[in-house]
PDB file of C-alpha atoms in Angstrom:
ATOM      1  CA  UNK A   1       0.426 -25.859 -26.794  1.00 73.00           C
ATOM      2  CA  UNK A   2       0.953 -27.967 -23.843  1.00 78.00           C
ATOM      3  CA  UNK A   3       3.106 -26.110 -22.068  1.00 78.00           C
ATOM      4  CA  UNK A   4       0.724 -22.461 -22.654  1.00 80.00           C
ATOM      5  CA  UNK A   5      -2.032 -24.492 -20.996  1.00 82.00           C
ATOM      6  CA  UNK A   6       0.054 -25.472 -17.809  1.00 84.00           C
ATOM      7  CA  UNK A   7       1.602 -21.655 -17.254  1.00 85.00           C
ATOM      8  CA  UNK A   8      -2.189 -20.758 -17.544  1.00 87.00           C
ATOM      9  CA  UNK A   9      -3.304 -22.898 -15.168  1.00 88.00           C
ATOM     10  CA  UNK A  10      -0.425 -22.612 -13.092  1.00 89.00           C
ATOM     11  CA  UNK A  11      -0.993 -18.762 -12.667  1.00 89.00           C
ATOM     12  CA  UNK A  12      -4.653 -19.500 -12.025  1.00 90.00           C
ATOM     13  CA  UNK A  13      -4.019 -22.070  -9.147  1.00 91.00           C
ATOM     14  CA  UNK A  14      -1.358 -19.729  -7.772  1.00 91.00           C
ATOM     15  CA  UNK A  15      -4.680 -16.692  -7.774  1.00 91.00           C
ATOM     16  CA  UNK A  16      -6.949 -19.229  -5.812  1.00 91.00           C
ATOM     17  CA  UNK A  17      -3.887 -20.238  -3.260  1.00 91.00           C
ATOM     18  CA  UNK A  18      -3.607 -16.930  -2.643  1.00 91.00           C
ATOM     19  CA  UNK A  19      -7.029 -16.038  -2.310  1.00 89.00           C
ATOM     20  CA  UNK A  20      -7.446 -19.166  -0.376  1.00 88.00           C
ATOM     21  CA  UNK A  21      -4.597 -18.312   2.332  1.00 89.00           C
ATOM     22  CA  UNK A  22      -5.403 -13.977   2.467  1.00 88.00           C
ATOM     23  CA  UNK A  23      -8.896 -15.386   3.592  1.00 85.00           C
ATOM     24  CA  UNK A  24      -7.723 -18.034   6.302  1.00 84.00           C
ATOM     25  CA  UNK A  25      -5.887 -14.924   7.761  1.00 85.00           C
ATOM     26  CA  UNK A  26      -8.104 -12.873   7.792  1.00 83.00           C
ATOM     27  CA  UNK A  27     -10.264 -15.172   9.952  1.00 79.00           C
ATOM     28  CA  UNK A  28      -7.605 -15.262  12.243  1.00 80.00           C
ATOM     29  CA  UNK A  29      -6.493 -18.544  11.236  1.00 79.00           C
ATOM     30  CA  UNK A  30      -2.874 -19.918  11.086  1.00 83.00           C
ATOM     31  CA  UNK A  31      -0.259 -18.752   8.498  1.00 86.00           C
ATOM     32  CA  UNK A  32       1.259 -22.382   7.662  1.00 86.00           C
ATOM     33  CA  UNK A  33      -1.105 -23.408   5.108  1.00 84.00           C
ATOM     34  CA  UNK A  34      -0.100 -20.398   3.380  1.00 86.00           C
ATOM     35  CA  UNK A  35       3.070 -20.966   3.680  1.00 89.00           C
ATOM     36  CA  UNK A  36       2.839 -25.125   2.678  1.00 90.00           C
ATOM     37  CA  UNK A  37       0.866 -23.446  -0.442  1.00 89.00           C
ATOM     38  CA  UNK A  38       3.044 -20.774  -1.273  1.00 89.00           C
ATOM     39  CA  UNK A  39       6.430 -23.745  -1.457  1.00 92.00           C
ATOM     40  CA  UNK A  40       3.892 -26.387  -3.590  1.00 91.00           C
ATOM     41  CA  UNK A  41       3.203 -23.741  -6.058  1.00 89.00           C
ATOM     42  CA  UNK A  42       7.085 -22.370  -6.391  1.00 90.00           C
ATOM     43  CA  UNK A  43       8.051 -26.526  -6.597  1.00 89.00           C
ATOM     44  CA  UNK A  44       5.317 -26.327  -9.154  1.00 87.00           C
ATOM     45  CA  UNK A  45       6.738 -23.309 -11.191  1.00 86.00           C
ATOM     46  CA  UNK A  46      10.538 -24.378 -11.001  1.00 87.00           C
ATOM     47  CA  UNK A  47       9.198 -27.958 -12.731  1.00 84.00           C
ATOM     48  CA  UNK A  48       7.359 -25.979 -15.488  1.00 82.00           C
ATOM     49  CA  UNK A  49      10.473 -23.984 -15.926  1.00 81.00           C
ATOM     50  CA  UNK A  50      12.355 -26.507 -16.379  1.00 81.00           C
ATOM     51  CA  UNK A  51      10.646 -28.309 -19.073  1.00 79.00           C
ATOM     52  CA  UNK A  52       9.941 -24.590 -20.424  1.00 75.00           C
ATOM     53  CA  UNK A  53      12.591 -24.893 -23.306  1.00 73.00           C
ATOM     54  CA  UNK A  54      11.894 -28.432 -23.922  1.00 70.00           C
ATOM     55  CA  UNK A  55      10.618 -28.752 -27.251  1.00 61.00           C
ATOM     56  CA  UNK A  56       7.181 -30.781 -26.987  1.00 65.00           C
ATOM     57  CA  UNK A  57       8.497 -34.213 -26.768  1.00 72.00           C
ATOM     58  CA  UNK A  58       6.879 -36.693 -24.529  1.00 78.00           C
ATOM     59  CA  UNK A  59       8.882 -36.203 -21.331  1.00 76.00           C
ATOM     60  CA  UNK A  60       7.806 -33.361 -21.023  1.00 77.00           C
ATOM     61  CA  UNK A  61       4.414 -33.925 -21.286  1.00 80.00           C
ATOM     62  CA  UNK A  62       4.248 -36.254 -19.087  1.00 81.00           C
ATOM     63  CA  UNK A  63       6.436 -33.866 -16.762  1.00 78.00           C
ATOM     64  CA  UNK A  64       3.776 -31.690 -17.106  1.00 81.00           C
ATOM     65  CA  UNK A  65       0.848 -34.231 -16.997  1.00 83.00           C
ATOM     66  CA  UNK A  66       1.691 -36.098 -13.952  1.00 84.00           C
ATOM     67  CA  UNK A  67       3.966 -33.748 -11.911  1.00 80.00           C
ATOM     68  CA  UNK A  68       2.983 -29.845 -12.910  1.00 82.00           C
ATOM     69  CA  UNK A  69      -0.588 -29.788 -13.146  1.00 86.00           C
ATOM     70  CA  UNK A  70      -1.887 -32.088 -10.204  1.00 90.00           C
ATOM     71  CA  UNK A  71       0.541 -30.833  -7.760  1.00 90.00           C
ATOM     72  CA  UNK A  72      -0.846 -27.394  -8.586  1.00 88.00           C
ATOM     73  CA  UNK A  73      -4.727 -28.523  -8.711  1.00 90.00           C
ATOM     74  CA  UNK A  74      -3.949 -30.264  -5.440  1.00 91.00           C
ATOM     75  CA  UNK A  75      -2.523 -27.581  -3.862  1.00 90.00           C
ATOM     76  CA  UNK A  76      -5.496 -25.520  -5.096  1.00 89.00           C
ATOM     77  CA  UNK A  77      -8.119 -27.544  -3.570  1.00 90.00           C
ATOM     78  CA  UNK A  78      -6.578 -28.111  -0.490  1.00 90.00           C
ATOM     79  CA  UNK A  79      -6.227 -24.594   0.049  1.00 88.00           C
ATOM     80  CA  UNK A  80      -9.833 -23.940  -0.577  1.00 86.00           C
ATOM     81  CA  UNK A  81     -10.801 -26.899   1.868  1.00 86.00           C
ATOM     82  CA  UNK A  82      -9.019 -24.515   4.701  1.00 84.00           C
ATOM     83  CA  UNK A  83     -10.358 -21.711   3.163  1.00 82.00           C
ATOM     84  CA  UNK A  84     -13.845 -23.645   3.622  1.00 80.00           C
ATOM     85  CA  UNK A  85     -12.613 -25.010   7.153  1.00 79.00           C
ATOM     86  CA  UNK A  86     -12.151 -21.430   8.181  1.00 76.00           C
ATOM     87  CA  UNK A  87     -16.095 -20.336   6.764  1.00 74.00           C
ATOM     88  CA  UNK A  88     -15.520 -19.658   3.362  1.00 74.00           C
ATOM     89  CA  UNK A  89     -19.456 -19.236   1.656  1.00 78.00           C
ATOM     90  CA  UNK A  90     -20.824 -20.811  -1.791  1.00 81.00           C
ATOM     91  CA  UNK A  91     -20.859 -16.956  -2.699  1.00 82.00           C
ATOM     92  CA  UNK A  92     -17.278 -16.829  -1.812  1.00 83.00           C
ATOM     93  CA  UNK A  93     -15.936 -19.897  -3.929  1.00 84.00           C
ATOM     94  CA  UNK A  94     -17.871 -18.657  -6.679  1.00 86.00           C
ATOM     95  CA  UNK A  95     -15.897 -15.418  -6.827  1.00 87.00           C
ATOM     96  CA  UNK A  96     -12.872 -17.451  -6.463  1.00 88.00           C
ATOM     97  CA  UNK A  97     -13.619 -19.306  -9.009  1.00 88.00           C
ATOM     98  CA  UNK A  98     -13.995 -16.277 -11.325  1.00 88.00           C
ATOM     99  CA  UNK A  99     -10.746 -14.943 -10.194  1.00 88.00           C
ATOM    100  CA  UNK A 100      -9.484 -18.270 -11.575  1.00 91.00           C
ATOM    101  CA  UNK A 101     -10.939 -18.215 -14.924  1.00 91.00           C
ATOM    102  CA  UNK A 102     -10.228 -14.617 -15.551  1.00 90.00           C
ATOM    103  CA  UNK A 103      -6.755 -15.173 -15.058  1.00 90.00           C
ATOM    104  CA  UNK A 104      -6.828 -18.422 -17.187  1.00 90.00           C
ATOM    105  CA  UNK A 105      -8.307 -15.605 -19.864  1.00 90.00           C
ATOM    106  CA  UNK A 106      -6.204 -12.683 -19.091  1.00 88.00           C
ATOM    107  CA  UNK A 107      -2.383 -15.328 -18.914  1.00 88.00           C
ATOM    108  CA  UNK A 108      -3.496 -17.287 -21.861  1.00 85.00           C
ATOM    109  CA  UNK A 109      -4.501 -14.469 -24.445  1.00 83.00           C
ATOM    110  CA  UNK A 110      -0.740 -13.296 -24.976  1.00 81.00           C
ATOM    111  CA  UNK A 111       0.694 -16.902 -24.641  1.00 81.00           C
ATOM    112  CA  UNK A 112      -1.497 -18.019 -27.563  1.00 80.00           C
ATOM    113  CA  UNK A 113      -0.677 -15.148 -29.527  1.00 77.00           C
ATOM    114  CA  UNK A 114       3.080 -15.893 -28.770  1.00 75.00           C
ATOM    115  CA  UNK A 115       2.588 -19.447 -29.887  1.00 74.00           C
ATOM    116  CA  UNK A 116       0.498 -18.679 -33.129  1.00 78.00           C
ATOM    117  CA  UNK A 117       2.642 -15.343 -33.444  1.00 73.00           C
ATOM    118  CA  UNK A 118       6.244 -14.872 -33.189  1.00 69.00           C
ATOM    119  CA  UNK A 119       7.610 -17.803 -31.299  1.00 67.00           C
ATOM    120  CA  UNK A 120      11.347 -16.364 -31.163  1.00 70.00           C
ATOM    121  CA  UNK A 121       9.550 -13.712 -28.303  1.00 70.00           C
ATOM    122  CA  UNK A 122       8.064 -16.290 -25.612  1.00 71.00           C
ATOM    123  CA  UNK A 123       9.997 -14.053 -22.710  1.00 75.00           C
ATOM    124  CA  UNK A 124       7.909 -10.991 -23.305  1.00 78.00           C
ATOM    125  CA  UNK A 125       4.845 -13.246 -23.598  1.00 77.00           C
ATOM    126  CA  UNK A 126       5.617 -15.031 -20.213  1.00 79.00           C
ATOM    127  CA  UNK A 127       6.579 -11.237 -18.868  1.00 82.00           C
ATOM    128  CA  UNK A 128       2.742 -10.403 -20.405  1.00 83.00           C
ATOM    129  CA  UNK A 129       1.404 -13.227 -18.672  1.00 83.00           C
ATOM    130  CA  UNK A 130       2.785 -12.804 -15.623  1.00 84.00           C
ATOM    131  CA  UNK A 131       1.725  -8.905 -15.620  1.00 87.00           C
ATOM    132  CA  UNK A 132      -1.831 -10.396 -16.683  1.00 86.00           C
ATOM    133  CA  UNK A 133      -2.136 -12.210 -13.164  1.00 88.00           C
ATOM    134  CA  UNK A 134      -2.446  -8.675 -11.800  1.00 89.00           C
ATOM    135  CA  UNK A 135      -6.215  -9.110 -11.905  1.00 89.00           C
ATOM    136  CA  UNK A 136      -6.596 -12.065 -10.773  1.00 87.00           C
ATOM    137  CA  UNK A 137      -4.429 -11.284  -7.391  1.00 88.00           C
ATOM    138  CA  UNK A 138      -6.216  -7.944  -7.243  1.00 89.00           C
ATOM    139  CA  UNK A 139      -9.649  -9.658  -7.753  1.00 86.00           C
ATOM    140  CA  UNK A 140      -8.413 -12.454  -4.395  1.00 86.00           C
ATOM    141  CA  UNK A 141      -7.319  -9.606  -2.457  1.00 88.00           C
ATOM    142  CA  UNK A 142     -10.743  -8.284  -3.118  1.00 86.00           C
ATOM    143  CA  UNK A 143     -12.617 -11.357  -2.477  1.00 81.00           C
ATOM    144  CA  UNK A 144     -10.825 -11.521   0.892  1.00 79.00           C
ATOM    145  CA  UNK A 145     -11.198  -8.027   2.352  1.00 75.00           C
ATOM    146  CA  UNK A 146     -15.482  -8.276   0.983  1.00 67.00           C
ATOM    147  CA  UNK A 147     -17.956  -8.294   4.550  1.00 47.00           C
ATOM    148  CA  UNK A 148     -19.392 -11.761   3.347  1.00 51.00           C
ATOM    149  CA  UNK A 149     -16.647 -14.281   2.022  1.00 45.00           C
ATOM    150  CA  UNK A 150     -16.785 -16.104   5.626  1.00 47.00           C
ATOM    151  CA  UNK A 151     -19.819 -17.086   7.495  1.00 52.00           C
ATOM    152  CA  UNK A 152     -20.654 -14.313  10.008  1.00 50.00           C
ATOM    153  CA  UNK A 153     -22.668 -14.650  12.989  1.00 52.00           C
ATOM    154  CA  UNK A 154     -25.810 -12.717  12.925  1.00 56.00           C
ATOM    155  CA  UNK A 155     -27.152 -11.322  16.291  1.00 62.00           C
ATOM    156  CA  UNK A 156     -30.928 -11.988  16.732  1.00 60.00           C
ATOM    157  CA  UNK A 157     -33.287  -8.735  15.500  1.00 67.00           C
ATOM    158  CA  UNK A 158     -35.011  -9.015  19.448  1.00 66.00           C
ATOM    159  CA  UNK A 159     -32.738  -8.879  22.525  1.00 63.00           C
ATOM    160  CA  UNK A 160     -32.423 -12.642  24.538  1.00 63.00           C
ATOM    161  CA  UNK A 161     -34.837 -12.629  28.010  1.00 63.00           C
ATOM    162  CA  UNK A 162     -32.164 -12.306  29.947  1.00 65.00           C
ATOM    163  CA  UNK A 163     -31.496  -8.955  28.970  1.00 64.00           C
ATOM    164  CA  UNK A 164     -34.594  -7.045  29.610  1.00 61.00           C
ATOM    165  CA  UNK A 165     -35.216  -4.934  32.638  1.00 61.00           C
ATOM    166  CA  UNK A 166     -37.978  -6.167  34.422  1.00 61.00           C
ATOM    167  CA  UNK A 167     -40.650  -3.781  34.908  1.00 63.00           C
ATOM    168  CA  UNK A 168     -41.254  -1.522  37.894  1.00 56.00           C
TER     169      UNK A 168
END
């Protein structure tokens, strides 16, 4: 049960990361966090594979406890702080954050069924799960490309002083 927890969770730190980093670039900003992101998360995904066909002993969950799931939280959060650095909005975390939780719906609705279903299938459940992070990479690409998910800045409704003609 563990282990469907941190693939979920995984695959809904990897949607904010992403979301995180297609924002910094949008504003223009540099592509190494993205890029320090994108090698956390695959460290991240090679340690949960490997303690995948571990049965539930208490290496690996403590593999999973202290390596798997604060690497990938960490990674999460420090990607939003850039995100945040570059003028991410309260509106904009907010959608992130449902990007997040629908994935954690959408990845761990077939994993639990694998789990309480047919156990001898857990590839085609990990193949469902991954196709269920769809959404949630559709939904950051959205959240990136909306008009508001950085602070913009708004141009005064009257023109400045120095602008006017003077009369005559």
């Amino acid at each position: 049960m563990l282990l469907v927890v941190a693939v979920a969770l995984t695959l809904g730190f990897l949607v904010t990361v992403v979301a995180a980093h297609l924002t910094v670039r949008r504003r223009g900003g540099p592509f190494w966090p993205g890029l320090a992101g994108a090698l956390s998360m695959s460290f991240v995904v090679v340690a949960l594979a490997a303690v995948w066909p571990r049965s539930d002993d208490l290496g690996t969950v403590l593999a999973v406890l202290m390596a798997v799931l604060p690497l990938g939280a960490l990674t999460a959060i420090v990607m939003l702080g850039s995100a945040w650095y570059a003028g991410g909005t309260r509106r904009w975390t907010a959608r992130v954050a449902g990007g997040f939780l629908l994935t954690l719906i959408l990845v761990g609705l077939p994993l639990t069924g694998w789990l309480y279903g047919a156990p001898e299938r857990g590839r085609m459940a990990l193949l469902l799960a991954g196709l269920a992070t769809v959404p949630g990479l559709l939904l950051a690409w959205w959240v990136a490309r909306l008009p508001d998910p950085v602070r913009v800045h708004v141009e005064p409704s009257y023109p400045p002083p120095w602008t006017s003609v003077p009369p005559g």
